[in-house]
mmCIF file of C-alpha atoms in Angstrom:
data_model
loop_
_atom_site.group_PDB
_atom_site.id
_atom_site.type_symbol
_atom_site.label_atom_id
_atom_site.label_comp_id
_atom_site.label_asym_id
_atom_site.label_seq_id
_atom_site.Cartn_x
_atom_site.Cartn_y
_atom_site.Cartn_z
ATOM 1 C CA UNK A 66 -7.591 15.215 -8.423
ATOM 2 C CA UNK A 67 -7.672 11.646 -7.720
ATOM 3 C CA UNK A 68 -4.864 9.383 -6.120
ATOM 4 C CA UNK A 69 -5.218 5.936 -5.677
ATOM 5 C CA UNK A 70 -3.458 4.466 -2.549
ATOM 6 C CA UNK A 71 -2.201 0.885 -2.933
ATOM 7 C CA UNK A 72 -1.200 -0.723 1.184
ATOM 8 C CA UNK A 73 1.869 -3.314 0.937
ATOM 9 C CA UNK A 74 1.746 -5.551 4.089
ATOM 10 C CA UNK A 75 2.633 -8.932 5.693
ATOM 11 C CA UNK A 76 -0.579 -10.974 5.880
ATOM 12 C CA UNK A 77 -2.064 -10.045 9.726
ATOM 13 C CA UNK A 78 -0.813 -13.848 11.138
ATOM 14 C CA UNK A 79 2.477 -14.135 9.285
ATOM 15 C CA UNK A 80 5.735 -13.626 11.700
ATOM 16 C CA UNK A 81 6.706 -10.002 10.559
ATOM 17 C CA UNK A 82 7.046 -6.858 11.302
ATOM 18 C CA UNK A 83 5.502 -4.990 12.787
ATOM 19 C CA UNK A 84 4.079 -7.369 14.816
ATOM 20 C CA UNK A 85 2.200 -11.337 14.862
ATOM 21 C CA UNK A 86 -1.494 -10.719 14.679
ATOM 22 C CA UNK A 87 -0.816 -6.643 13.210
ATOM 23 C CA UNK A 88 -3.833 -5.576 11.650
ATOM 24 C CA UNK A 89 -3.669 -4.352 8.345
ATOM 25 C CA UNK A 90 -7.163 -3.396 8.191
ATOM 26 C CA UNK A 91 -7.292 -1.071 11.067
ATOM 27 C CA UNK A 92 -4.648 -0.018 10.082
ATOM 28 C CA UNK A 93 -5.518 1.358 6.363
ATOM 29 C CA UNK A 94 -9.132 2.507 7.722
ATOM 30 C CA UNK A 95 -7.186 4.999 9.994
ATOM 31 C CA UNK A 96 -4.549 6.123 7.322
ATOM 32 C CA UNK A 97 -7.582 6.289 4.717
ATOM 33 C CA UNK A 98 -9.488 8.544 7.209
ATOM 34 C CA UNK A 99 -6.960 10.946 8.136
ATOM 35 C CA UNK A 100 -5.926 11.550 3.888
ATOM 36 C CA UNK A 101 -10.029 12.258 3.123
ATOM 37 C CA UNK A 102 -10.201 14.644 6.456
ATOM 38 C CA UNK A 103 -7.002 16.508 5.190
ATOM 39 C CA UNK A 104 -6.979 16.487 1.369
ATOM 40 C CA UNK A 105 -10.619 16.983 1.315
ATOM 41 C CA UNK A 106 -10.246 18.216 -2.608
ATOM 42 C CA UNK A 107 -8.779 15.039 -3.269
ATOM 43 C CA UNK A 108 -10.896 11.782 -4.161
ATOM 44 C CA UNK A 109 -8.542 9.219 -2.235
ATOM 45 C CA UNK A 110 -9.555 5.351 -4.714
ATOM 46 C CA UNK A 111 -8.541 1.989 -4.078
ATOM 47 C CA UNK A 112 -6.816 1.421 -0.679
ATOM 48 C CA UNK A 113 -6.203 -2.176 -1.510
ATOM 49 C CA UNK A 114 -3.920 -4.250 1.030
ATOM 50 C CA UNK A 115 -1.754 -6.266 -0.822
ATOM 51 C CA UNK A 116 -0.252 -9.331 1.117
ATOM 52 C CA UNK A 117 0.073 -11.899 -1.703
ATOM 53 C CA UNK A 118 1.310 -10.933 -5.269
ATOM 54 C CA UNK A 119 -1.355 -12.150 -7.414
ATOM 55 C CA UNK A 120 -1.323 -11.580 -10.746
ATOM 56 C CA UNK A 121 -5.440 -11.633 -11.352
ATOM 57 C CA UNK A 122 -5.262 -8.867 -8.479
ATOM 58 C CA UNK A 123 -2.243 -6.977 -9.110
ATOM 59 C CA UNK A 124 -3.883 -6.009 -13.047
ATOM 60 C CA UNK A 125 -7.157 -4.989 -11.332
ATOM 61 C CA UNK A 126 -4.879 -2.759 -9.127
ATOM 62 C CA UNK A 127 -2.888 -1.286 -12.353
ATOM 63 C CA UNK A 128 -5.970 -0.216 -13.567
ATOM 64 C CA UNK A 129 -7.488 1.769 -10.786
ATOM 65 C CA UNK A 130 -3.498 3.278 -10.912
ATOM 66 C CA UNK A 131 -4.099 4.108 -14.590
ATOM 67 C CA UNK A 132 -7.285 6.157 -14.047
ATOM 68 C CA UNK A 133 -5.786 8.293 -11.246
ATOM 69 C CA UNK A 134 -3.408 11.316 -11.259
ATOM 70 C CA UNK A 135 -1.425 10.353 -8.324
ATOM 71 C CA UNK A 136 -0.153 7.022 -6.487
ATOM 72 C CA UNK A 137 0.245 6.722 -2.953
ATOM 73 C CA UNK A 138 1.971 3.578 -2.393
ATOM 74 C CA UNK A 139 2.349 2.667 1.479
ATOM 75 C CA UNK A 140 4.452 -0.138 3.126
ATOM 76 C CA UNK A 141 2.965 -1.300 6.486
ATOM 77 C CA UNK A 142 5.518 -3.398 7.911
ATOM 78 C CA UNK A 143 8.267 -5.499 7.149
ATOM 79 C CA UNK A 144 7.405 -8.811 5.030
ATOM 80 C CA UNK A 145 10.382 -10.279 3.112
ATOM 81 C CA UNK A 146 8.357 -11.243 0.661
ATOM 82 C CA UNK A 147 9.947 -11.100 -2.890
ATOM 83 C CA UNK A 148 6.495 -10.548 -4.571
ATOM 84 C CA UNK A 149 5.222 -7.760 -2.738
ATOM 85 C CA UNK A 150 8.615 -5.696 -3.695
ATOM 86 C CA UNK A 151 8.085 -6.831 -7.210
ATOM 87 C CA UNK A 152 4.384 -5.212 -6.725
ATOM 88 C CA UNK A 153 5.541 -2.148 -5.615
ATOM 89 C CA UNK A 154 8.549 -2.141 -8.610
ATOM 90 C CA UNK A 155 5.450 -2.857 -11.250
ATOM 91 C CA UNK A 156 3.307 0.015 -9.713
ATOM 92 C CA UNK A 157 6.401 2.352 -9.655
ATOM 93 C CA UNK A 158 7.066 2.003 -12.853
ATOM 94 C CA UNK A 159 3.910 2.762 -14.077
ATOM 95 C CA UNK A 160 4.890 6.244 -14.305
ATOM 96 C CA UNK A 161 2.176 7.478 -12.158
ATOM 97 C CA UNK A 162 3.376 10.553 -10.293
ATOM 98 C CA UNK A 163 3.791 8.644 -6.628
ATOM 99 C CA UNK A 164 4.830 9.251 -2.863
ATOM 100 C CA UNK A 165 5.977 6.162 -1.005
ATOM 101 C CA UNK A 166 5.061 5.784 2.323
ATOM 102 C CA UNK A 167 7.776 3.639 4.253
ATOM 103 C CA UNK A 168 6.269 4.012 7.609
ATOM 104 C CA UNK A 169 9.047 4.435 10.205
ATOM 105 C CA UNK A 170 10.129 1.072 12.122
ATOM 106 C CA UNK A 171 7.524 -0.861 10.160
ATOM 107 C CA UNK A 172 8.345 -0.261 6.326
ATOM 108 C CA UNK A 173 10.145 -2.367 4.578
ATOM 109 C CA UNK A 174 14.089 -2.055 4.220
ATOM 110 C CA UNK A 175 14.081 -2.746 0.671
ATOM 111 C CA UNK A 176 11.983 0.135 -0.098
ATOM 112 C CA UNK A 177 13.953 2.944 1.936
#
């Protein structure tokens, strides 16, 4: 089985939450770990961060959602950005089964 996981976030020196200077990064490198030392019969693809929503980028991210089996779409912090919720709507709607991740005092409220 394969699952792409797709990171929504606040870019790391935007005011935000969770926090000014948060990073993203570290952040997905530990989350990325943990899934591949759990689900070890899963292939775990992509782990883009997506700050921005880019059009150019967001296709490129479509298709590494189109050749998986699974989505695992994961909101880092709060960002207020209308773009990044209409990235997560577009990757939702794919139709690719999918667990969202609205991590707890750091998601953001427009996903819960």
């Amino acid at each position: 089985m394969k699952s792409c996981v797709v990171f929504l976030s606040k870019p790391q020196w935007e005011v935000g939450f969770p926090y000014l200077g948060f990073d993203n990064e570290q952040f997905k490198r530990q989350i990325m770990g943990r899934l591949k030392e759990k689900f070890r019969d899963i292939e775990f693809t992509g782990g883009p961060t997506v700050v921005r929503y880019e059009p150019v980028e967001m296709q490129s991210i479509k298709d590494q959602v189109r050749h998986s089996d699974a989505l695992i779409l994961y909101t880092i912090g709060f960002y207020g950005e209308p773009g990044l919720v209409k990235a997560g709507i577009e990757l939702i709607e794919m139709r690719v089964p999918t667990i969202l991740v609205n991590s707890m005092f750091g998601g953001d409220y427009l996903f819960v």
